[in-house]
mmCIF file of C-alpha atoms in Angstrom:
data_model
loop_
_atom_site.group_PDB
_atom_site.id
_atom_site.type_symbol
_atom_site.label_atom_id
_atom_site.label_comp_id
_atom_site.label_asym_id
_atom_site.label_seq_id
_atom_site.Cartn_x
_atom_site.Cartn_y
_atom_site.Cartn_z
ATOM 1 C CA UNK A 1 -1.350 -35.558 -26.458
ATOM 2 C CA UNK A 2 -2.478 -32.662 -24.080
ATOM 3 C CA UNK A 3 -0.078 -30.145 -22.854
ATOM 4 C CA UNK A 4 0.697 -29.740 -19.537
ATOM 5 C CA UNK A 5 1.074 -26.462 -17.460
ATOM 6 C CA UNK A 6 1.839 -25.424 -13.391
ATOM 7 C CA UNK A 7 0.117 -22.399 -12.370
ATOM 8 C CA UNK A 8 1.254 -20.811 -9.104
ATOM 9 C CA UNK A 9 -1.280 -19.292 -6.276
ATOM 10 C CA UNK A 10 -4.220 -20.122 -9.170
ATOM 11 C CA UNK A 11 -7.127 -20.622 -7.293
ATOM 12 C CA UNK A 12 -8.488 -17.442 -6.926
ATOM 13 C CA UNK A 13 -8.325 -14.101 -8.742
ATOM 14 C CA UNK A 14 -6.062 -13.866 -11.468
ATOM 15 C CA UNK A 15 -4.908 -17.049 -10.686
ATOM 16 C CA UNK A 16 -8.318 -18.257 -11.550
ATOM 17 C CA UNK A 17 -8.889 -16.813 -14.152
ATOM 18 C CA UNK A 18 -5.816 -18.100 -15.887
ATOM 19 C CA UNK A 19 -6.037 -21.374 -14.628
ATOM 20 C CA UNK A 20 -9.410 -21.622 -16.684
ATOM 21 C CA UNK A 21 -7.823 -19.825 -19.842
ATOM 22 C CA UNK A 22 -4.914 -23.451 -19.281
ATOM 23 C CA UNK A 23 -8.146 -25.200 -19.840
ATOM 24 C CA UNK A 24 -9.608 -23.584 -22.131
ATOM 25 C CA UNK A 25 -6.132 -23.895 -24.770
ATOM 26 C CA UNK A 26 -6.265 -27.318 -23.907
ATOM 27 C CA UNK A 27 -3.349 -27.792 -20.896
ATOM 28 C CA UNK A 28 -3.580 -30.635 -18.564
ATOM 29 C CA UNK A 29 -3.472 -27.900 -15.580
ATOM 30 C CA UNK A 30 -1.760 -28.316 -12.106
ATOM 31 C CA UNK A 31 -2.753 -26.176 -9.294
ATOM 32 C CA UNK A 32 -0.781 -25.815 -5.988
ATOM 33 C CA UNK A 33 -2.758 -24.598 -2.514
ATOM 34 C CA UNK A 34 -1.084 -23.440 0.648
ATOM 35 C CA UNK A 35 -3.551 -23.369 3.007
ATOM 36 C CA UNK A 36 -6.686 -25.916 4.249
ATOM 37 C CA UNK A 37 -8.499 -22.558 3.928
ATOM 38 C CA UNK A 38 -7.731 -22.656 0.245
ATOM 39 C CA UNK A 39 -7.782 -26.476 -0.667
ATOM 40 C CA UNK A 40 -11.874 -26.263 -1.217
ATOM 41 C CA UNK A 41 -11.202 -23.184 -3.830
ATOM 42 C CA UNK A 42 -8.391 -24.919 -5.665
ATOM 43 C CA UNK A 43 -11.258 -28.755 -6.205
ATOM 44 C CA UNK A 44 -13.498 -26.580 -7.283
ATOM 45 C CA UNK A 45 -11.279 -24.662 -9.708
ATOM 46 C CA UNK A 46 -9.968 -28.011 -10.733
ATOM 47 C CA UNK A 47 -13.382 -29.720 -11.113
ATOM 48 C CA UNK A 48 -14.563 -26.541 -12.993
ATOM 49 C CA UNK A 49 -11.649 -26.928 -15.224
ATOM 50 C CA UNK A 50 -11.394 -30.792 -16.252
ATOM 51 C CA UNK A 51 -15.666 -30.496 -16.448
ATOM 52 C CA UNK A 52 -15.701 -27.433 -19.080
ATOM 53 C CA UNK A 53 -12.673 -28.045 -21.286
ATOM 54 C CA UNK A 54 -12.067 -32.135 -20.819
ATOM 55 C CA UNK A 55 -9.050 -31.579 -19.469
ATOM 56 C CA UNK A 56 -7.059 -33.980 -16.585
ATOM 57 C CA UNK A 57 -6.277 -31.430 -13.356
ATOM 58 C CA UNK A 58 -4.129 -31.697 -10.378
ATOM 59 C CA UNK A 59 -4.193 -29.924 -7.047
ATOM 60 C CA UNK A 60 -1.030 -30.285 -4.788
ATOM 61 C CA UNK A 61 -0.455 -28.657 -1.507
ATOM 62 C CA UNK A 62 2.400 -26.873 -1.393
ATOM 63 C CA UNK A 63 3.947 -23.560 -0.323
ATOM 64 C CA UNK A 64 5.808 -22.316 -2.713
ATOM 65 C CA UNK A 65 8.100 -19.582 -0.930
ATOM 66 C CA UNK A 66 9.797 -23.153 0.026
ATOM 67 C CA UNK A 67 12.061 -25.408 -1.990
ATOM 68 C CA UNK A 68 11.228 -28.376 -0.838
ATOM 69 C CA UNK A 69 7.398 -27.618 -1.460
ATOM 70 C CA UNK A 70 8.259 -26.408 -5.019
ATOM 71 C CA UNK A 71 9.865 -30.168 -5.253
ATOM 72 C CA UNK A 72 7.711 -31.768 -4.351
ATOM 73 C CA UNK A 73 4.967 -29.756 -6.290
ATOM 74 C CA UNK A 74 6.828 -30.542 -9.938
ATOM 75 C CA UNK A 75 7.245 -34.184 -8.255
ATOM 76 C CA UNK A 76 3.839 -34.417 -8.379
ATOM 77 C CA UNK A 77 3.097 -32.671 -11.558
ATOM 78 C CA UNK A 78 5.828 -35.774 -13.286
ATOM 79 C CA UNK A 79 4.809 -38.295 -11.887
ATOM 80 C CA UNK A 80 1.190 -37.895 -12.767
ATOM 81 C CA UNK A 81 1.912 -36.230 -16.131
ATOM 82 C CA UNK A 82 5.415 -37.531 -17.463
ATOM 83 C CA UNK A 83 8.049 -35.138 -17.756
ATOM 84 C CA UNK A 84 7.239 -32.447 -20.637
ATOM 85 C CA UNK A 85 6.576 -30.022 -18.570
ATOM 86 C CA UNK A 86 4.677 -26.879 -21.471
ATOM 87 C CA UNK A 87 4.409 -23.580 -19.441
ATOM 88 C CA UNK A 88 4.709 -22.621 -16.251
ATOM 89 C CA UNK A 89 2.994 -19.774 -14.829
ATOM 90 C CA UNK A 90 4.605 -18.029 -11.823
ATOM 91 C CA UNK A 91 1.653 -16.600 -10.066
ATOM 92 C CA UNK A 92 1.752 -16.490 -6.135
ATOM 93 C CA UNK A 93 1.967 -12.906 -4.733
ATOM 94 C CA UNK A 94 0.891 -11.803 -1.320
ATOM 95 C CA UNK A 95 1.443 -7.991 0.019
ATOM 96 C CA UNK A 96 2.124 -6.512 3.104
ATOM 97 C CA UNK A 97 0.835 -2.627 2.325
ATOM 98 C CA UNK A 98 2.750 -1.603 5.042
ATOM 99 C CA UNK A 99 5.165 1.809 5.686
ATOM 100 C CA UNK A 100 8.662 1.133 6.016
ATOM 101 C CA UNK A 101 9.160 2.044 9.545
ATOM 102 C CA UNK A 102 6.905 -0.038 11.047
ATOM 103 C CA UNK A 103 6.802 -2.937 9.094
ATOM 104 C CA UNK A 104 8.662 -6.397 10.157
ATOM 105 C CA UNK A 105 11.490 -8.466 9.015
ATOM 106 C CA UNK A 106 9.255 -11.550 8.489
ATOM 107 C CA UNK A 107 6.512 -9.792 6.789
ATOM 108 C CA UNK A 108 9.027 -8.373 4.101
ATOM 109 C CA UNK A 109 10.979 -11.593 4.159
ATOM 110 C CA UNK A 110 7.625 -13.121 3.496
ATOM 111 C CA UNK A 111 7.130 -11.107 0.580
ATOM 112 C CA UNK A 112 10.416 -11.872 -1.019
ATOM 113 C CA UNK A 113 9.888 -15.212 -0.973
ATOM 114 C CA UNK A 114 6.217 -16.061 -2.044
ATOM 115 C CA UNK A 115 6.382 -13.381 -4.854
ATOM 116 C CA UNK A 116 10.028 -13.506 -5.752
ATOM 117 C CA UNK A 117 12.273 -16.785 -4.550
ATOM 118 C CA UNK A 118 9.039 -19.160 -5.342
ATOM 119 C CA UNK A 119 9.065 -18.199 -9.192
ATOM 120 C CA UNK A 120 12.990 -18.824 -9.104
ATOM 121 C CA UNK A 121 12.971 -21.374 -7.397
ATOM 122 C CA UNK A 122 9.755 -22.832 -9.777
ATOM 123 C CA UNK A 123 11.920 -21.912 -12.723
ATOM 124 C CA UNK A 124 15.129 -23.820 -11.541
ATOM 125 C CA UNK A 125 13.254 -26.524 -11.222
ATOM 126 C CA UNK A 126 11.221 -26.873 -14.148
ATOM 127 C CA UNK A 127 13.195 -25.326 -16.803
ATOM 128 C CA UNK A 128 15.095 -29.005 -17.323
ATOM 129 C CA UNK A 129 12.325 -30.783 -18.302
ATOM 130 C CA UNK A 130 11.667 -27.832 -20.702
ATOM 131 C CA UNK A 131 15.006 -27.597 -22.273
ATOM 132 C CA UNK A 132 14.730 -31.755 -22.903
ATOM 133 C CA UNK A 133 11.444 -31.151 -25.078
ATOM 134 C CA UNK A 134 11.281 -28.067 -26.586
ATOM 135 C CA UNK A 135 12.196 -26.550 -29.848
ATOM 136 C CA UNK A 136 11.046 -24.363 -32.589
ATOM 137 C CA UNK A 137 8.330 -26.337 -33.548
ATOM 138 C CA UNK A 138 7.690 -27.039 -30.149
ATOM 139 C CA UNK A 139 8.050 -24.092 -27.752
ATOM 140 C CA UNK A 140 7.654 -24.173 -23.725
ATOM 141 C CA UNK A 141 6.563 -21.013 -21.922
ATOM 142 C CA UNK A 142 7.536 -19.469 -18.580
ATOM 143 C CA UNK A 143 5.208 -16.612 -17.624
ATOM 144 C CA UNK A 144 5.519 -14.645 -14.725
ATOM 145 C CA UNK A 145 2.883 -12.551 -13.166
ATOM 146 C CA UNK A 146 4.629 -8.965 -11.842
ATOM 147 C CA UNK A 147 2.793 -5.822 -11.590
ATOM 148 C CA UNK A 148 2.729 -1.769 -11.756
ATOM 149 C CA UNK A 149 3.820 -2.044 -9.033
ATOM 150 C CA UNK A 150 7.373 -3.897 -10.773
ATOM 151 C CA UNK A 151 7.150 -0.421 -13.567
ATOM 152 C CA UNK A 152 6.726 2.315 -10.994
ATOM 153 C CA UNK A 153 6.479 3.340 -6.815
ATOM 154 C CA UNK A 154 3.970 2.761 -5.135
ATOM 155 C CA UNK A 155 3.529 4.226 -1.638
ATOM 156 C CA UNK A 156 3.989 1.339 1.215
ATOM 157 C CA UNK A 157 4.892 -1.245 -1.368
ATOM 158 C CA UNK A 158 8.462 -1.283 -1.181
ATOM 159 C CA UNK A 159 8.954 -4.764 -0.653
ATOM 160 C CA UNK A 160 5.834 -5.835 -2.443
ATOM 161 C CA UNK A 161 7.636 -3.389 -5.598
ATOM 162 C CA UNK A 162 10.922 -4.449 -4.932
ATOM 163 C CA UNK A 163 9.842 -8.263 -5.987
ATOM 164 C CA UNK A 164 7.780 -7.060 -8.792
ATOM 165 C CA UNK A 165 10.770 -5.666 -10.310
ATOM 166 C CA UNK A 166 12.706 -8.281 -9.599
ATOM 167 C CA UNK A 167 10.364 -10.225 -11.652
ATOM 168 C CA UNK A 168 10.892 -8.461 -14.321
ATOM 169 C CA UNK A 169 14.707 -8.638 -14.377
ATOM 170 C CA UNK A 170 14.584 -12.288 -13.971
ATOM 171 C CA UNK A 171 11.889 -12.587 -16.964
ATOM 172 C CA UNK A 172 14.035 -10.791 -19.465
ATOM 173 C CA UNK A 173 17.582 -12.410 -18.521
ATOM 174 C CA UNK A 174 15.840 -15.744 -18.585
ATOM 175 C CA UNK A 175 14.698 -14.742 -22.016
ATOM 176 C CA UNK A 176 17.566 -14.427 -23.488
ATOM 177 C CA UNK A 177 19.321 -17.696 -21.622
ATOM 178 C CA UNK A 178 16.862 -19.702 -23.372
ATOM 179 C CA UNK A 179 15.948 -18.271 -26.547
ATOM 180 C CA UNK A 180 18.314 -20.917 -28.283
ATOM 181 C CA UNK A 181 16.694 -23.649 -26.432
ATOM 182 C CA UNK A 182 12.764 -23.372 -27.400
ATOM 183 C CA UNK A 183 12.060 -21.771 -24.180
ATOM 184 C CA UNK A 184 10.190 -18.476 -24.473
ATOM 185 C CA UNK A 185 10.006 -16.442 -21.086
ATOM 186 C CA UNK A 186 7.585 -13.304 -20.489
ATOM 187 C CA UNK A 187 5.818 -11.133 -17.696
ATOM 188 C CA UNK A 188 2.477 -9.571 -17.423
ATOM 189 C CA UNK A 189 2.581 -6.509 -15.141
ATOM 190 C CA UNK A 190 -1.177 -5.517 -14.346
ATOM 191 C CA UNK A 191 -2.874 -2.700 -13.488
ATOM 192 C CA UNK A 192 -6.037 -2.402 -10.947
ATOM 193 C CA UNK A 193 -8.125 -5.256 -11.355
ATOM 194 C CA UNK A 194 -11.328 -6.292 -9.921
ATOM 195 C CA UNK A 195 -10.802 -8.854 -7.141
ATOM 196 C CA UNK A 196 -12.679 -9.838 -3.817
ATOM 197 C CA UNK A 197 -9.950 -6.714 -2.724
ATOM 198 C CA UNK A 198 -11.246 -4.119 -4.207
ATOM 199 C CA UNK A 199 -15.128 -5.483 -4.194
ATOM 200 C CA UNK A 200 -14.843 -5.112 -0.887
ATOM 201 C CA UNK A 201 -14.061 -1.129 -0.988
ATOM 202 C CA UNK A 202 -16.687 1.193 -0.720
ATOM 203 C CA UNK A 203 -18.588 2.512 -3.820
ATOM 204 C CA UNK A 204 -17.043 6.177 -3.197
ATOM 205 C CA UNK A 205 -13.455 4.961 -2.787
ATOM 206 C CA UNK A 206 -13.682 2.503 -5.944
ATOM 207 C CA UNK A 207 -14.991 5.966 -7.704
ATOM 208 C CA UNK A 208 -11.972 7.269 -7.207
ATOM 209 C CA UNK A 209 -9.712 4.805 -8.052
ATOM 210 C CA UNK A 210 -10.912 4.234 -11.588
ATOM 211 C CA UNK A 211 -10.598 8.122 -11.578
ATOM 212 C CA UNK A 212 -6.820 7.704 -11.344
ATOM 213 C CA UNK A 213 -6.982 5.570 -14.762
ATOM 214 C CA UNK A 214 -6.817 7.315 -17.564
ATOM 215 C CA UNK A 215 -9.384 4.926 -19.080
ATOM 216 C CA UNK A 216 -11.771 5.801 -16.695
ATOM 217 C CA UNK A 217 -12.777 2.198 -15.200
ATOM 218 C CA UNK A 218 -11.088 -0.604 -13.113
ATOM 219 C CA UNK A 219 -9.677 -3.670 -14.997
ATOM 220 C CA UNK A 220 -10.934 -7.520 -14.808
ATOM 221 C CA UNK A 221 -9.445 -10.748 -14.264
ATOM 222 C CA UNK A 222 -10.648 -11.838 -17.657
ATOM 223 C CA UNK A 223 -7.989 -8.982 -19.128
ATOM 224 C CA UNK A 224 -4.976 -10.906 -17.251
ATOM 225 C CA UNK A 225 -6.537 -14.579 -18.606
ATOM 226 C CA UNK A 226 -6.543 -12.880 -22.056
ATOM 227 C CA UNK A 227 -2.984 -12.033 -22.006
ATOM 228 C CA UNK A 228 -1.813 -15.290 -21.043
ATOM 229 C CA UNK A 229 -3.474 -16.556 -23.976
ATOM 230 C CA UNK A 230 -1.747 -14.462 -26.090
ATOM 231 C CA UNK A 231 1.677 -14.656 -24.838
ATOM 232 C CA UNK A 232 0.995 -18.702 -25.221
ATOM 233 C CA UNK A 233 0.395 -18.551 -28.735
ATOM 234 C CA UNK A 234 2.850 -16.067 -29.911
ATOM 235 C CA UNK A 235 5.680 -18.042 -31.321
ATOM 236 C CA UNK A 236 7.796 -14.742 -31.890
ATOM 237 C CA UNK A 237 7.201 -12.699 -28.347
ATOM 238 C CA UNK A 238 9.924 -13.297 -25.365
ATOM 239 C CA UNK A 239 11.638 -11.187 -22.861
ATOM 240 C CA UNK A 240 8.685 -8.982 -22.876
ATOM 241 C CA UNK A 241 6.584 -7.264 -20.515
ATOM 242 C CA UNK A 242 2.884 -7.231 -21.242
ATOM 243 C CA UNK A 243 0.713 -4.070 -18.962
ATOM 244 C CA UNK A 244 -2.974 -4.516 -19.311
ATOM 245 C CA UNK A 245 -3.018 -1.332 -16.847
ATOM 246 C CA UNK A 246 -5.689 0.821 -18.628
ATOM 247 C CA UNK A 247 -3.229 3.493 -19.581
ATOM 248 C CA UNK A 248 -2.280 4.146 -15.508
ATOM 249 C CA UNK A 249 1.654 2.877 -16.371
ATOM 250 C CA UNK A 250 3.096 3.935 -19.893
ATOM 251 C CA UNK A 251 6.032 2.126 -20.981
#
């Protein structure tokens, strides 16, 4: 019988990228949208994903910075797939890149709760129908996407850090709740990576970005989708925080 994972703002980006990876170990794969804007990207995905890897897909709308929406999102995800719930992948992030002084209440609110009260309250919800399943043998993941940005400062990111981190203390004290209980629980924190963001900088500015890495070059999407796959398979790894970063973050 198939597995069956939630992924979190996966219909573009790194969201895409490890929505396809889902497929491609074999997860039944549900896929929330937020917007009508983004319900066209998130069929597709989900077409792309059930016609390359046989799998069965599901796209919900639902806005995830809400309770209610995360309800009725795993709602959704039950009643079409039955209740063992596999791995959950807390992905939704937005930013406001904003200074301090004049940024908003709302648009830091905002921030807190797409990239840091939707993958609690995600967790809260769906960590019951992991704990009824899983075991040794038969392990559920939680995997939540953070960033640099969680790992060091980053000028006019204060809120947009602040969740990050937050992430990351939620991943590792969740980790060690669950251990006992089959549930493994683990962050990747990445770097630059090459999304319709930065393809949309200029040639001369994208120069000197991948100057600031000390590999030399800007990361892709496929580097994110390739960690997922590992944390997913690695019986022995929780509470960790995995950095494909290129070398910019040390930790």
């Amino acid at each position: 019988m198939a597995k069956t994972a939630i992924i979190t703002g996966g219909s573009r980006g790194i969201g895409e990228a490890m929505a396809l990876k889902l497929g491609e170990l074999g997860y039944n794969v549900v896929i929330n949208y937020r917007s009508e804007s983004s319900k066209a990207l998130s069929d597709n995905l989900a077409a792309k994903i059930s016609s390359q890897y046989g799998v069965e897909t599901l796209v919900v709308r639902a806005d995830v910075s809400k309770y209610e929406d995360c309800e009725a999102l795993v709602k959704a995800t039950v009643d079409k797939f039955g209740e063992n719930i596999d791995a959950l992948v807390n992905n939704a992030g937005i930013t406001n890149n904003c200074n301090w002084i004049d940024i908003k209440r709302e648009q830091y609110e905002n921030v807190i709760n797409t990239n840091l009260m939707s993958f609690l309250h995600m967790t809260h919800l769906v960590l019951p129908y992991m704990v009824n399943h899983s075991s040794k043998d038969n392990q559920c993941c939680i995997v939540n996407t953070s960033s640099v940005g969680g790992l060091t400062g980053v000028i006019n990111q204060a809120d947009y850090c602040a969740s990050k981190s937050g992430i990351i203390g939620m991943t590792r004290a969740l980790a060690l709740e669950f251990a006992g209980r089959g549930v493994r629980v683990n962050a990747i924190a990445p770097g630059m990576i090459m999304t319709d963001m930065l393809r949309g900088v200029n040639q001369d500015e994208l120069n000197a970005l991948a100057a600031t890495i000390p590999q030399g070059f800007i990361g892709d999407v496929s580097d994110i989708a390739g960690a997922l796959g590992y944390i997913l398979t690695a019986p022995y790894l929780t509470g960790q925080i995995i950095s494909p970063n290129g070398g910019f973050v040390l930790q």
